[in-house]
Amino acid sequence: MKSLQEIGLKHGSDRSINLIGTKTYHNYYEPIFKLKEIKTALELGVYYGNGLLTLREYLPDTELIGIDISLECCNTHINNCSLYQSSQTDTTRLNEILSKHNPLDLVIDDASHEVDKSIESFNIIFPYLSSQGIYIIEDLQCFDTKHNKNIV
């Protein structure tokens, strides 16, 4: 079986390109994913869908859910994947979507990259996470928010 890193490169996922030190996100994720049975995974912020295509190939039996504020750019032809349009902070819409798909075993928040919005999303989504679930928030930016005003 190909590694998550190889599959990500094949599908053009930025998680196989963007480095954290000397490793990519996928280099860090793969050992974690191997420890868990992931039946349902949510990607918040799908953009083109390259991350979902990577997850689809790496986790072929997993139910995938993708949510983005706009699906205009997204590849909407991903097998066994439910795509929804929603803001990451729309409590009503997220609850409506997630009530159809819980419990979640994996959540990857790759949406706005803003601290306040990621905290709000976490508070909405976390109750849908399975007891052994994994919740990943990717690359928060240093926006001027109440949580990081001292960051320049």
N, CA, C and O atoms as a GROMACS GRO file, in nm:
protein
  608
    1MET      N    1   0.084  -0.118   0.000
    1MET     CA    2   0.000   0.000   0.000
    1MET      C    3   0.089   0.125   0.000
    1MET      O    4   0.191   0.130   0.068
    2LYS      N    5   0.048   0.224  -0.077
    2LYS     CA    6   0.122   0.349  -0.081
    2LYS      C    7   0.105   0.423   0.052
    2LYS      O    8   0.005   0.406   0.122
    3SER      N    9   0.204   0.504   0.084
    3SER     CA   10   0.196   0.584   0.206
    3SER      C   11   0.100   0.701   0.185
    3SER      O   12   0.069   0.738   0.072
    4LEU      N   13   0.055   0.756   0.295
    4LEU     CA   14  -0.032   0.874   0.289
    4LEU      C   15   0.040   0.987   0.217
    4LEU      O   16  -0.022   1.061   0.140
    5GLN      N   17   0.169   1.002   0.240
    5GLN     CA   18   0.250   1.103   0.174
    5GLN      C   19   0.248   1.084   0.022
    5GLN      O   20   0.227   1.180  -0.052
    6GLU      N   21   0.270   0.962  -0.024
    6GLU     CA   22   0.271   0.933  -0.168
    6GLU      C   23   0.134   0.960  -0.231
    6GLU      O   24   0.125   1.018  -0.339
    7ILE      N   25   0.029   0.918  -0.163
    7ILE     CA   26  -0.107   0.939  -0.214
    7ILE      C   27  -0.137   1.088  -0.220
    7ILE      O   28  -0.197   1.137  -0.316
    8GLY      N   29  -0.095   1.161  -0.116
    8GLY     CA   30  -0.116   1.306  -0.115
    8GLY      C   31  -0.046   1.375  -0.229
    8GLY      O   32  -0.103   1.465  -0.292
    9LEU      N   33   0.077   1.335  -0.258
    9LEU     CA   34   0.150   1.393  -0.372
    9LEU      C   35   0.078   1.362  -0.504
    9LEU      O   36   0.068   1.447  -0.592
   10LYS      N   37   0.028   1.240  -0.517
   10LYS     CA   38  -0.045   1.199  -0.637
   10LYS      C   39  -0.165   1.290  -0.661
   10LYS      O   40  -0.194   1.327  -0.775
   11HIS      N   41  -0.236   1.326  -0.553
   11HIS     CA   42  -0.358   1.406  -0.566
   11HIS      C   43  -0.334   1.557  -0.549
   11HIS      O   44  -0.428   1.635  -0.552
   12GLY      N   45  -0.209   1.596  -0.532
   12GLY     CA   46  -0.177   1.738  -0.520
   12GLY      C   47  -0.220   1.801  -0.389
   12GLY      O   48  -0.249   1.920  -0.383
   13SER      N   49  -0.225   1.721  -0.283
   13SER     CA   50  -0.264   1.773  -0.151
   13SER      C   51  -0.153   1.857  -0.092
   13SER      O   52  -0.037   1.814  -0.088
   14ASP      N   53  -0.187   1.976  -0.044
   14ASP     CA   54  -0.086   2.060   0.018
   14ASP      C   55  -0.035   1.999   0.148
   14ASP      O   56   0.069   2.041   0.199
   15ARG      N   57  -0.104   1.902   0.203
   15ARG     CA   58  -0.057   1.834   0.324
   15ARG      C   59   0.066   1.746   0.296
   15ARG      O   60   0.135   1.705   0.389
   16SER      N   61   0.093   1.719   0.170
   16SER     CA   62   0.213   1.644   0.132
   16SER      C   63   0.324   1.736   0.084
   16SER      O   64   0.433   1.690   0.049
   17ILE      N   65   0.297   1.865   0.083
   17ILE     CA   66   0.395   1.962   0.034
   17ILE      C   67   0.440   2.056   0.146
   17ILE      O   68   0.560   2.079   0.164
   18ASN      N   69   0.345   2.111   0.220
   18ASN     CA   70   0.377   2.206   0.326
   18ASN      C   71   0.450   2.137   0.440
   18ASN      O   72   0.403   2.036   0.492
   19LEU      N   73   0.563   2.192   0.478
   19LEU     CA   74   0.648   2.128   0.577
   19LEU      C   75   0.628   2.184   0.717
   19LEU      O   76   0.598   2.302   0.735
   20ILE      N   77   0.646   2.096   0.814
   20ILE     CA   78   0.656   2.134   0.955
   20ILE      C   79   0.794   2.084   0.995
   20ILE      O   80   0.812   1.965   1.019
   21GLY      N   81   0.889   2.173   1.003
   21GLY     CA   82   1.027   2.128   1.024
   21GLY      C   83   1.074   2.058   0.897
   21GLY      O   84   1.079   2.119   0.790
   22THR      N   85   1.107   1.930   0.911
   22THR     CA   86   1.153   1.854   0.794
   22THR      C   87   1.047   1.756   0.744
   22THR      O   88   1.073   1.678   0.652
   23LYS      N   89   0.928   1.759   0.805
   23LYS     CA   90   0.822   1.665   0.767
   23LYS      C   91   0.699   1.740   0.718
   23LYS      O   92   0.682   1.859   0.745
   24THR      N   93   0.614   1.669   0.645
   24THR     CA   94   0.487   1.725   0.600
   24THR      C   95   0.378   1.684   0.698
   24THR      O   96   0.399   1.599   0.784
   25TYR      N   97   0.261   1.744   0.684
   25TYR     CA   98   0.147   1.704   0.765
   25TYR      C   99   0.122   1.554   0.751
   25TYR      O  100   0.101   1.485   0.851
   26HIS      N  101   0.126   1.502   0.628
   26HIS     CA  102   0.097   1.360   0.607
   26HIS      C  103   0.199   1.271   0.676
   26HIS      O  104   0.164   1.162   0.722
   27ASN      N  105   0.324   1.314   0.683
   27ASN     CA  106   0.424   1.236   0.757
   27ASN      C  107   0.386   1.223   0.904
   27ASN      O  108   0.409   1.118   0.966
   28TYR      N  109   0.328   1.327   0.960
   28TYR     CA  110   0.284   1.323   1.100
   28TYR      C  111   0.152   1.248   1.115
   28TYR      O  112   0.132   1.176   1.214
   29TYR      N  113   0.061   1.264   1.019
   29TYR     CA  114  -0.073   1.205   1.032
   29TYR      C  115  -0.074   1.053   1.019
   29TYR      O  116  -0.145   0.985   1.092
   30GLU      N  117   0.005   1.000   0.927
   30GLU     CA  118  -0.003   0.856   0.898
   30GLU      C  119   0.014   0.767   1.021
   30GLU      O  120  -0.067   0.676   1.040
   31PRO      N  121   0.115   0.789   1.106
   31PRO     CA  122   0.126   0.702   1.224
   31PRO      C  123   0.006   0.714   1.318
   31PRO      O  124  -0.032   0.616   1.383
   32ILE      N  125  -0.053   0.832   1.324
   32ILE     CA  126  -0.171   0.852   1.409
   32ILE      C  127  -0.290   0.778   1.349
   32ILE      O  128  -0.364   0.709   1.420
   33PHE      N  129  -0.309   0.793   1.219
   33PHE     CA  130  -0.423   0.728   1.152
   33PHE      C  131  -0.414   0.577   1.162
   33PHE      O  132  -0.517   0.510   1.170
   34LYS      N  133  -0.294   0.522   1.161
   34LYS     CA  134  -0.277   0.376   1.169
   34LYS      C  135  -0.320   0.319   1.304
   34LYS      O  136  -0.351   0.201   1.316
   35LEU      N  137  -0.320   0.404   1.406
   35LEU     CA  138  -0.357   0.359   1.540
   35LEU      C  139  -0.508   0.351   1.562
   35LEU      O  140  -0.554   0.291   1.659
   36LYS      N  141  -0.584   0.410   1.473
   36LYS     CA  142  -0.728   0.424   1.493
   36LYS      C  143  -0.806   0.359   1.380
   36LYS      O  144  -0.760   0.351   1.266
   37GLU      N  145  -0.925   0.313   1.414
   37GLU     CA  146  -1.020   0.272   1.310
   37GLU      C  147  -1.102   0.396   1.278
   37GLU      O  148  -1.178   0.446   1.362
   38ILE      N  149  -1.087   0.444   1.157
   38ILE     CA  150  -1.155   0.567   1.116
   38ILE      C  151  -1.270   0.529   1.023
   38ILE      O  152  -1.250   0.498   0.906
   39LYS      N  153  -1.391   0.532   1.079
   39LYS     CA  154  -1.511   0.498   1.002
   39LYS      C  155  -1.574   0.621   0.937
   39LYS      O  156  -1.632   0.611   0.829
   40THR      N  157  -1.562   0.736   1.003
   40THR     CA  158  -1.622   0.860   0.953
   40THR      C  159  -1.524   0.974   0.972
   40THR      O  160  -1.474   0.996   1.082
   41ALA      N  161  -1.496   1.047   0.863
   41ALA     CA  162  -1.400   1.157   0.869
   41ALA      C  163  -1.461   1.283   0.810
   41ALA      O  164  -1.530   1.278   0.708
   42LEU      N  165  -1.435   1.394   0.873
   42LEU     CA  166  -1.482   1.525   0.829
   42LEU      C  167  -1.364   1.613   0.796
   42LEU      O  168  -1.271   1.626   0.875
   43GLU      N  169  -1.367   1.672   0.678
   43GLU     CA  170  -1.271   1.777   0.645
   43GLU      C  171  -1.348   1.907   0.636
   43GLU      O  172  -1.441   1.921   0.557
   44LEU      N  173  -1.309   2.001   0.718
   44LEU     CA  174  -1.369   2.134   0.723
   44LEU      C  175  -1.276   2.226   0.646
   44LEU      O  176  -1.163   2.252   0.688
   45GLY      N  177  -1.324   2.277   0.532
   45GLY     CA  178  -1.241   2.358   0.444
   45GLY      C  179  -1.177   2.270   0.337
   45GLY      O  180  -1.060   2.236   0.346
   46VAL      N  181  -1.254   2.234   0.235
   46VAL     CA  182  -1.207   2.136   0.137
   46VAL      C  183  -1.140   2.198   0.014
   46VAL      O  184  -1.063   2.132  -0.055
   47TYR      N  185  -1.170   2.324  -0.013
   47TYR     CA  186  -1.115   2.397  -0.128
   47TYR      C  187  -1.132   2.317  -0.256
   47TYR      O  188  -1.246   2.300  -0.302
   48TYR      N  189  -1.025   2.266  -0.317
   48TYR     CA  190  -1.038   2.191  -0.442
   48TYR      C  191  -1.080   2.046  -0.421
   48TYR      O  192  -1.128   1.982  -0.514
   49GLY      N  193  -1.062   1.994  -0.302
   49GLY     CA  194  -1.096   1.855  -0.273
   49GLY      C  195  -0.978   1.760  -0.277
   49GLY      O  196  -0.996   1.639  -0.265
   50ASN      N  197  -0.856   1.813  -0.292
   50ASN     CA  198  -0.738   1.726  -0.300
   50ASN      C  199  -0.716   1.648  -0.171
   50ASN      O  200  -0.672   1.533  -0.175
   51GLY      N  201  -0.746   1.709  -0.057
   51GLY     CA  202  -0.733   1.639   0.071
   51GLY      C  203  -0.833   1.526   0.083
   51GLY      O  204  -0.800   1.419   0.133
   52LEU      N  205  -0.955   1.551   0.036
   52LEU     CA  206  -1.057   1.446   0.039
   52LEU      C  207  -1.022   1.331  -0.055
   52LEU      O  208  -1.043   1.215  -0.022
   53LEU      N  209  -0.970   1.364  -0.174
   53LEU     CA  210  -0.928   1.259  -0.268
   53LEU      C  211  -0.817   1.173  -0.205
   53LEU      O  212  -0.814   1.051  -0.223
   54THR      N  213  -0.727   1.237  -0.132
   54THR     CA  214  -0.620   1.165  -0.064
   54THR      C  215  -0.676   1.073   0.044
   54THR      O  216  -0.639   0.956   0.053
   55LEU      N  217  -0.766   1.128   0.126
   55LEU     CA  218  -0.828   1.046   0.230
   55LEU      C  219  -0.908   0.932   0.170
   55LEU      O  220  -0.909   0.821   0.224
   56ARG      N  221  -0.977   0.958   0.059
   56ARG     CA  222  -1.058   0.854  -0.005
   56ARG      C  223  -0.970   0.737  -0.044
   56ARG      O  224  -1.008   0.622  -0.021
   57GLU      N  225  -0.854   0.763  -0.103
   57GLU     CA  226  -0.767   0.654  -0.145
   57GLU      C  227  -0.700   0.586  -0.025
   57GLU      O  228  -0.686   0.464  -0.023
   58TYR      N  229  -0.659   0.662   0.074
   58TYR     CA  230  -0.590   0.606   0.190
   58TYR      C  231  -0.685   0.531   0.284
   58TYR      O  232  -0.648   0.430   0.343
   59LEU      N  233  -0.807   0.583   0.296
   59LEU     CA  234  -0.908   0.523   0.383
   59LEU      C  235  -1.030   0.484   0.299
   59LEU      O  236  -1.134   0.548   0.310
   60PRO      N  237  -1.018   0.382   0.214
   60PRO     CA  238  -1.122   0.354   0.116
   60PRO      C  239  -1.260   0.319   0.173
   60PRO      O  240  -1.361   0.339   0.105
   61ASP      N  241  -1.265   0.268   0.295
   61ASP     CA  242  -1.393   0.228   0.353
   61ASP      C  243  -1.453   0.333   0.447
   61ASP      O  244  -1.556   0.310   0.509
   62THR      N  245  -1.388   0.446   0.458
   62THR     CA  246  -1.432   0.552   0.549
   62THR      C  247  -1.537   0.639   0.483
   62THR      O  248  -1.525   0.675   0.366
   63GLU      N  249  -1.640   0.673   0.559
   63GLU     CA  250  -1.739   0.770   0.513
   63GLU      C  251  -1.675   0.909   0.524
   63GLU      O  252  -1.633   0.949   0.632
   64LEU      N  253  -1.668   0.979   0.413
   64LEU     CA  254  -1.608   1.112   0.411
   64LEU      C  255  -1.714   1.219   0.404
   64LEU      O  256  -1.814   1.206   0.333
   65ILE      N  257  -1.691   1.328   0.479
   65ILE     CA  258  -1.778   1.445   0.477
   65ILE      C  259  -1.688   1.565   0.452
   65ILE      O  260  -1.585   1.581   0.518
   66GLY      N  261  -1.725   1.646   0.357
   66GLY     CA  262  -1.652   1.768   0.330
   66GLY      C  263  -1.743   1.888   0.345
   66GLY      O  264  -1.856   1.888   0.294
   67ILE      N  265  -1.695   1.990   0.414
   67ILE     CA  266  -1.773   2.112   0.432
   67ILE      C  267  -1.684   2.230   0.396
   67ILE      O  268  -1.570   2.240   0.440
   68ASP      N  269  -1.739   2.320   0.315
   68ASP     CA  270  -1.665   2.441   0.277
   68ASP      C  271  -1.764   2.555   0.261
   68ASP      O  272  -1.882   2.534   0.233
   69ILE      N  273  -1.715   2.676   0.279
   69ILE     CA  274  -1.801   2.793   0.265
   69ILE      C  275  -1.847   2.810   0.120
   69ILE      O  276  -1.951   2.870   0.093
   70SER      N  277  -1.767   2.756   0.025
   70SER     CA  278  -1.803   2.758  -0.116
   70SER      C  279  -1.754   2.630  -0.182
   70SER      O  280  -1.641   2.587  -0.158
   71LEU      N  281  -1.838   2.570  -0.263
   71LEU     CA  282  -1.798   2.448  -0.333
   71LEU      C  283  -1.769   2.474  -0.481
   71LEU      O  284  -1.760   2.380  -0.559
   72GLU      N  285  -1.755   2.601  -0.519
   72GLU     CA  286  -1.732   2.636  -0.658
   72GLU      C  287  -1.605   2.573  -0.715
   72GLU      O  288  -1.604   2.531  -0.831
   73CYS      N  289  -1.499   2.566  -0.636
   73CYS     CA  290  -1.370   2.512  -0.683
   73CYS      C  291  -1.356   2.362  -0.660
   73CYS      O  292  -1.266   2.299  -0.716
   74CYS      N  293  -1.442   2.306  -0.580
   74CYS     CA  294  -1.423   2.169  -0.534
   74CYS      C  295  -1.459   2.065  -0.640
   74CYS      O  296  -1.556   2.080  -0.713
   75ASN      N  297  -1.378   1.961  -0.646
   75ASN     CA  298  -1.410   1.843  -0.725
   75ASN      C  299  -1.526   1.773  -0.655
   75ASN      O  300  -1.509   1.716  -0.547
   76THR      N  301  -1.642   1.777  -0.716
   76THR     CA  302  -1.761   1.721  -0.652
   76THR      C  303  -1.784   1.574  -0.687
   76THR      O  304  -1.887   1.517  -0.651
   77HIS      N  305  -1.688   1.513  -0.755
   77HIS     CA  306  -1.702   1.373  -0.796
   77HIS      C  307  -1.606   1.284  -0.715
   77HIS      O  308  -1.520   1.217  -0.772
   78ILE      N  309  -1.623   1.284  -0.586
   78ILE     CA  310  -1.541   1.202  -0.497
   78ILE      C  311  -1.630   1.091  -0.444
   78ILE      O  312  -1.730   1.117  -0.378
   79ASN      N  313  -1.594   0.966  -0.474
   79ASN     CA  314  -1.676   0.852  -0.434
   79ASN      C  315  -1.699   0.847  -0.284
   79ASN      O  316  -1.609   0.876  -0.204
   80ASN      N  317  -1.822   0.811  -0.246
   80ASN     CA  318  -1.858   0.792  -0.106
   80ASN      C  319  -1.818   0.912  -0.021
   80ASN      O  320  -1.763   0.896   0.088
   81CYS      N  321  -1.848   1.032  -0.072
   81CYS     CA  322  -1.817   1.154   0.001
   81CYS      C  323  -1.938   1.246  -0.005
   81CYS      O  324  -1.991   1.273  -0.113
   82SER      N  325  -1.982   1.294   0.110
   82SER     CA  326  -2.092   1.388   0.117
   82SER      C  327  -2.034   1.528   0.130
   82SER      O  328  -1.962   1.557   0.225
   83LEU      N  329  -2.066   1.614   0.035
   83LEU     CA  330  -2.017   1.752   0.036
   83LEU      C  331  -2.128   1.847   0.071
   83LEU      O  332  -2.241   1.835   0.024
   84TYR      N  333  -2.094   1.943   0.156
   84TYR     CA  334  -2.192   2.042   0.201
   84TYR      C  335  -2.131   2.181   0.197
   84TYR      O  336  -2.012   2.199   0.220
   85GLN      N  337  -2.215   2.277   0.167
   85GLN     CA  338  -2.173   2.416   0.172
   85GLN      C  339  -2.220   2.476   0.304
   85GLN      O  340  -2.339   2.472   0.337
   86SER      N  341  -2.125   2.532   0.379
   86SER     CA  342  -2.158   2.596   0.506
   86SER      C  343  -2.038   2.673   0.556
   86SER      O  344  -1.923   2.638   0.526
   87SER      N  345  -2.065   2.778   0.629
   87SER     CA  346  -1.961   2.846   0.705
   87SER      C  347  -1.917   2.754   0.818
   87SER      O  348  -1.997   2.674   0.867
   88GLN      N  349  -1.794   2.764   0.859
   88GLN     CA  350  -1.745   2.681   0.968
   88GLN      C  351  -1.802   2.724   1.103
   88GLN      O  352  -1.782   2.655   1.203
   89THR      N  353  -1.872   2.837   1.107
   89THR     CA  354  -1.928   2.885   1.233
   89THR      C  355  -2.080   2.891   1.232
   89THR      O  356  -2.140   2.948   1.323
   90ASP      N  357  -2.143   2.832   1.132
   90ASP     CA  358  -2.289   2.831   1.124
   90ASP      C  359  -2.341   2.714   1.207
   90ASP      O  360  -2.352   2.601   1.160
   91THR      N  361  -2.372   2.744   1.331
   91THR     CA  362  -2.414   2.641   1.427
   91THR      C  363  -2.531   2.559   1.376
   91THR      O  364  -2.528   2.436   1.382
   92THR      N  365  -2.633   2.625   1.328
   92THR     CA  366  -2.753   2.555   1.282
   92THR      C  367  -2.721   2.460   1.167
   92THR      O  368  -2.760   2.343   1.170
   93ARG      N  369  -2.650   2.510   1.067
   93ARG     CA  370  -2.618   2.428   0.949
   93ARG      C  371  -2.525   2.312   0.986
   93ARG      O  372  -2.547   2.200   0.942
   94LEU      N  373  -2.423   2.338   1.066
   94LEU     CA  374  -2.331   2.230   1.104
   94LEU      C  375  -2.401   2.123   1.185
   94LEU      O  376  -2.378   2.004   1.164
   95ASN      N  377  -2.486   2.163   1.278
   95ASN     CA  378  -2.561   2.064   1.355
   95ASN      C  379  -2.652   1.981   1.264
   95ASN      O  380  -2.666   1.860   1.282
   96GLU      N  381  -2.714   2.046   1.166
   96GLU     CA  382  -2.800   1.976   1.071
   96GLU      C  383  -2.719   1.871   0.993
   96GLU      O  384  -2.764   1.758   0.976
   97ILE      N  385  -2.602   1.910   0.946
   97ILE     CA  386  -2.516   1.820   0.868
   97ILE      C  387  -2.463   1.706   0.956
   97ILE      O  388  -2.475   1.589   0.920
   98LEU      N  389  -2.406   1.741   1.069
   98LEU     CA  390  -2.337   1.642   1.152
   98LEU      C  391  -2.432   1.545   1.221
   98LEU      O  392  -2.392   1.434   1.254
   99SER      N  393  -2.555   1.585   1.242
   99SER     CA  394  -2.652   1.493   1.302
   99SER      C  395  -2.680   1.374   1.210
   99SER      O  396  -2.730   1.271   1.256
  100LYS      N  397  -2.648   1.388   1.082
  100LYS     CA  398  -2.668   1.279   0.985
  100LYS      C  399  -2.548   1.184   0.979
  100LYS      O  400  -2.558   1.074   0.925
  101HIS      N  401  -2.434   1.225   1.035
  101HIS     CA  402  -2.309   1.153   1.011
  101HIS      C  403  -2.230   1.118   1.137
  101HIS      O  404  -2.114   1.077   1.124
  102ASN      N  405  -2.284   1.131   1.254
  102ASN     CA  406  -2.200   1.109   1.372
  102ASN      C  407  -2.203   0.963   1.414
  102ASN      O  408  -2.294   0.892   1.373
  103PRO      N  409  -2.110   0.915   1.492
  103PRO     CA  410  -1.999   0.991   1.548
  103PRO      C  411  -1.885   1.005   1.447
  103PRO      O  412  -1.868   0.921   1.359
  104LEU      N  413  -1.807   1.110   1.463
  104LEU     CA  414  -1.692   1.135   1.378
  104LEU      C  415  -1.568   1.075   1.444
  104LEU      O  416  -1.546   1.090   1.564
  105ASP      N  417  -1.488   1.008   1.364
  105ASP     CA  418  -1.364   0.950   1.415
  105ASP      C  419  -1.243   1.038   1.385
  105ASP      O  420  -1.139   1.028   1.450
  106LEU      N  421  -1.259   1.125   1.285
  106LEU     CA  422  -1.150   1.214   1.245
  106LEU      C  423  -1.211   1.345   1.198
  106LEU      O  424  -1.305   1.346   1.118
  107VAL      N  425  -1.157   1.455   1.248
  107VAL     CA  426  -1.193   1.589   1.200
  107VAL      C  427  -1.064   1.661   1.166
  107VAL      O  428  -0.971   1.665   1.247
  108ILE      N  429  -1.058   1.717   1.046
  108ILE     CA  430  -0.946   1.802   1.007
  108ILE      C  431  -1.003   1.938   0.974
  108ILE      O  432  -1.076   1.954   0.876
  109ASP      N  433  -0.969   2.038   1.056
  109ASP     CA  434  -1.012   2.176   1.034
  109ASP      C  435  -0.903   2.245   0.954
  109ASP      O  436  -0.798   2.280   1.008
  110ASP      N  437  -0.929   2.265   0.826
  110ASP     CA  438  -0.838   2.334   0.735
  110ASP      C  439  -0.916   2.449   0.670
  110ASP      O  440  -0.896   2.479   0.552
  111ALA      N  441  -1.003   2.512   0.748
  111ALA     CA  442  -1.093   2.613   0.693
  111ALA      C  443  -1.029   2.752   0.695
  111ALA      O  444  -0.936   2.778   0.619
  112SER      N  445  -1.077   2.840   0.780
  112SER     CA  446  -1.035   2.980   0.776
  112SER      C  447  -0.893   3.006   0.826
  112SER      O  448  -0.830   3.103   0.786
  113HIS      N  449  -0.843   2.920   0.913
  113HIS     CA  450  -0.712   2.936   0.977
  113HIS      C  451  -0.712   3.052   1.077
  113HIS      O  452  -0.606   3.101   1.115
  114GLU      N  453  -0.829   3.094   1.118
  114GLU     CA  454  -0.841   3.201   1.217
  114GLU      C  455  -0.876   3.139   1.353
  114GLU      O  456  -0.964   3.054   1.363
  115VAL      N  457  -0.805   3.183   1.456
  115VAL     CA  458  -0.819   3.125   1.588
  115VAL      C  459  -0.964   3.127   1.636
  115VAL      O  460  -1.018   3.024   1.675
  116ASP      N  461  -1.027   3.244   1.633
  116ASP     CA  462  -1.164   3.256   1.685
  116ASP      C  463  -1.260   3.163   1.612
  116ASP      O  464  -1.344   3.099   1.676
  117LYS      N  465  -1.249   3.157   1.480
  117LYS     CA  466  -1.340   3.071   1.402
  117LYS      C  467  -1.312   2.923   1.429
  117LYS      O  468  -1.405   2.843   1.434
  118SER      N  469  -1.186   2.887   1.445
  118SER     CA  470  -1.153   2.747   1.474
  118SER      C  471  -1.202   2.707   1.613
  118SER      O  472  -1.246   2.593   1.632
  119ILE      N  473  -1.195   2.797   1.708
  119ILE     CA  474  -1.248   2.768   1.842
  119ILE      C  475  -1.400   2.750   1.834
  119ILE      O  476  -1.455   2.659   1.895
  120GLU      N  477  -1.466   2.837   1.759
  120GLU     CA  478  -1.611   2.827   1.746
  120GLU      C  479  -1.650   2.695   1.678
  120GLU      O  480  -1.743   2.628   1.722
  121SER      N  481  -1.578   2.659   1.571
  121SER     CA  482  -1.604   2.532   1.503
  121SER      C  483  -1.583   2.414   1.596
  121SER      O  484  -1.664   2.322   1.601
  122PHE      N  485  -1.473   2.418   1.670
  122PHE     CA  486  -1.443   2.310   1.764
  122PHE      C  487  -1.558   2.292   1.863
  122PHE      O  488  -1.601   2.180   1.890
  123ASN      N  489  -1.608   2.402   1.917
  123ASN     CA  490  -1.717   2.394   2.015
  123ASN      C  491  -1.845   2.336   1.954
  123ASN      O  492  -1.922   2.270   2.024
  124ILE      N  493  -1.867   2.358   1.826
  124ILE     CA  494  -1.985   2.303   1.758
  124ILE      C  495  -1.964   2.155   1.725
  124ILE      O  496  -2.053   2.073   1.747
  125ILE      N  497  -1.846   2.121   1.674
  125ILE     CA  498  -1.820   1.988   1.618
  125ILE      C  499  -1.780   1.886   1.724
  125ILE      O  500  -1.814   1.768   1.712
  126PHE      N  501  -1.708   1.928   1.827
  126PHE     CA  502  -1.654   1.835   1.925
  126PHE      C  503  -1.758   1.739   1.984
  126PHE      O  504  -1.726   1.622   2.003
  127PRO      N  505  -1.881   1.783   2.013
  127PRO     CA  506  -1.979   1.687   2.066
  127PRO      C  507  -2.011   1.571   1.971
  127PRO      O  508  -2.064   1.469   2.014
  128TYR      N  509  -1.980   1.585   1.844
  128TYR     CA  510  -2.005   1.480   1.745
  128TYR      C  511  -1.885   1.385   1.730
  128TYR      O  512  -1.894   1.286   1.658
  129LEU      N  513  -1.775   1.414   1.798
  129LEU     CA  514  -1.654   1.333   1.788
  129LEU      C  515  -1.669   1.208   1.875
  129LEU      O  516  -1.717   1.215   1.988
  130SER      N  517  -1.628   1.094   1.821
  130SER     CA  518  -1.632   0.970   1.899
  130SER      C  519  -1.536   0.981   2.017
  130SER      O  520  -1.447   1.066   2.017
  131SER      N  521  -1.554   0.896   2.116
  131SER     CA  522  -1.472   0.904   2.238
  131SER      C  523  -1.323   0.883   2.210
  131SER      O  524  -1.240   0.932   2.286
  132GLN      N  525  -1.289   0.813   2.105
  132GLN     CA  526  -1.150   0.790   2.068
  132GLN      C  527  -1.112   0.870   1.943
  132GLN      O  528  -1.011   0.841   1.879
  133GLY      N  529  -1.193   0.970   1.909
  133GLY     CA  530  -1.173   1.046   1.786
  133GLY      C  531  -1.051   1.137   1.789
  133GLY      O  532  -0.995   1.168   1.894
  134ILE      N  533  -1.013   1.179   1.670
  134ILE     CA  534  -0.898   1.267   1.650
  134ILE      C  535  -0.951   1.400   1.593
  134ILE      O  536  -1.028   1.400   1.497
  135TYR      N  537  -0.909   1.511   1.654
  135TYR     CA  538  -0.950   1.644   1.606
  135TYR      C  539  -0.823   1.723   1.577
  135TYR      O  540  -0.745   1.751   1.668
  136ILE      N  541  -0.804   1.759   1.451
  136ILE     CA  542  -0.683   1.829   1.407
  136ILE      C  543  -0.723   1.968   1.358
  136ILE      O  544  -0.815   1.983   1.278
  137ILE      N  545  -0.654   2.069   1.408
  137ILE     CA  546  -0.671   2.205   1.358
  137ILE      C  547  -0.539   2.241   1.290
  137ILE      O  548  -0.434   2.244   1.354
  138GLU      N  549  -0.546   2.268   1.161
  138GLU     CA  550  -0.424   2.293   1.084
  138GLU      C  551  -0.390   2.442   1.078
  138GLU      O  552  -0.478   2.529   1.070
  139ASP      N  553  -0.265   2.467   1.081
  139ASP     CA  554  -0.199   2.594   1.055
  139ASP      C  555  -0.280   2.720   1.084
  139ASP      O  556  -0.328   2.787   0.992
  140LEU      N  557  -0.294   2.750   1.211
  140LEU     CA  558  -0.360   2.875   1.250
  140LEU      C  559  -0.271   2.993   1.215
  140LEU      O  560  -0.149   2.988   1.233
  141GLN      N  561  -0.332   3.097   1.164
  141GLN     CA  562  -0.258   3.218   1.128
  141GLN      C  563  -0.260   3.317   1.243
  141GLN      O  564  -0.340   3.305   1.335
  142CYS      N  565  -0.174   3.411   1.238
  142CYS     CA  566  -0.162   3.512   1.343
  142CYS      C  567  -0.250   3.632   1.314
  142CYS      O  568  -0.200   3.743   1.294
  143PHE      N  569  -0.379   3.611   1.312
  143PHE     CA  570  -0.473   3.720   1.295
  143PHE      C  571  -0.489   3.792   1.427
  143PHE      O  572  -0.470   3.733   1.534
  144ASP      N  573  -0.524   3.918   1.422
  144ASP     CA  574  -0.544   3.997   1.543
  144ASP      C  575  -0.679   3.961   1.603
  144ASP      O  576  -0.782   4.016   1.564
  145THR      N  577  -0.678   3.870   1.698
  145THR     CA  578  -0.801   3.827   1.764
  145THR      C  579  -0.782   3.838   1.914
  145THR      O  580  -0.672   3.865   1.961
  146LYS      N  581  -0.888   3.819   1.987
  146LYS     CA  582  -0.880   3.829   2.133
  146LYS      C  583  -0.789   3.721   2.191
  146LYS      O  584  -0.745   3.733   2.305
  147HIS      N  585  -0.760   3.614   2.115
  147HIS     CA  586  -0.679   3.504   2.165
  147HIS      C  587  -0.531   3.518   2.134
  147HIS      O  588  -0.449   3.445   2.189
  148ASN      N  589  -0.496   3.611   2.045
  148ASN     CA  590  -0.354   3.623   2.012
  148ASN      C  591  -0.315   3.766   1.979
  148ASN      O  592  -0.239   3.788   1.885
  149LYS      N  593  -0.363   3.863   2.052
  149LYS     CA  594  -0.334   4.004   2.025
  149LYS      C  595  -0.186   4.037   2.036
  149LYS      O  596  -0.141   4.133   1.974
  150ASN      N  597  -0.110   3.962   2.112
  150ASN     CA  598   0.030   3.993   2.131
  150ASN      C  599   0.120   3.936   2.021
  150ASN      O  600   0.241   3.959   2.020
  151ILE      N  601   0.062   3.861   1.930
  151ILE     CA  602   0.139   3.802   1.820
  151ILE      C  603   0.155   3.907   1.711
  151ILE      O  604   0.058   3.970   1.670
  152VAL      N  605   0.277   3.926   1.666
  152VAL     CA  606   0.303   4.026   1.561
  152VAL      C  607   0.316   3.958   1.428
  152VAL      O  608   0.338   4.024   1.327
   0.00000   0.00000   0.00000
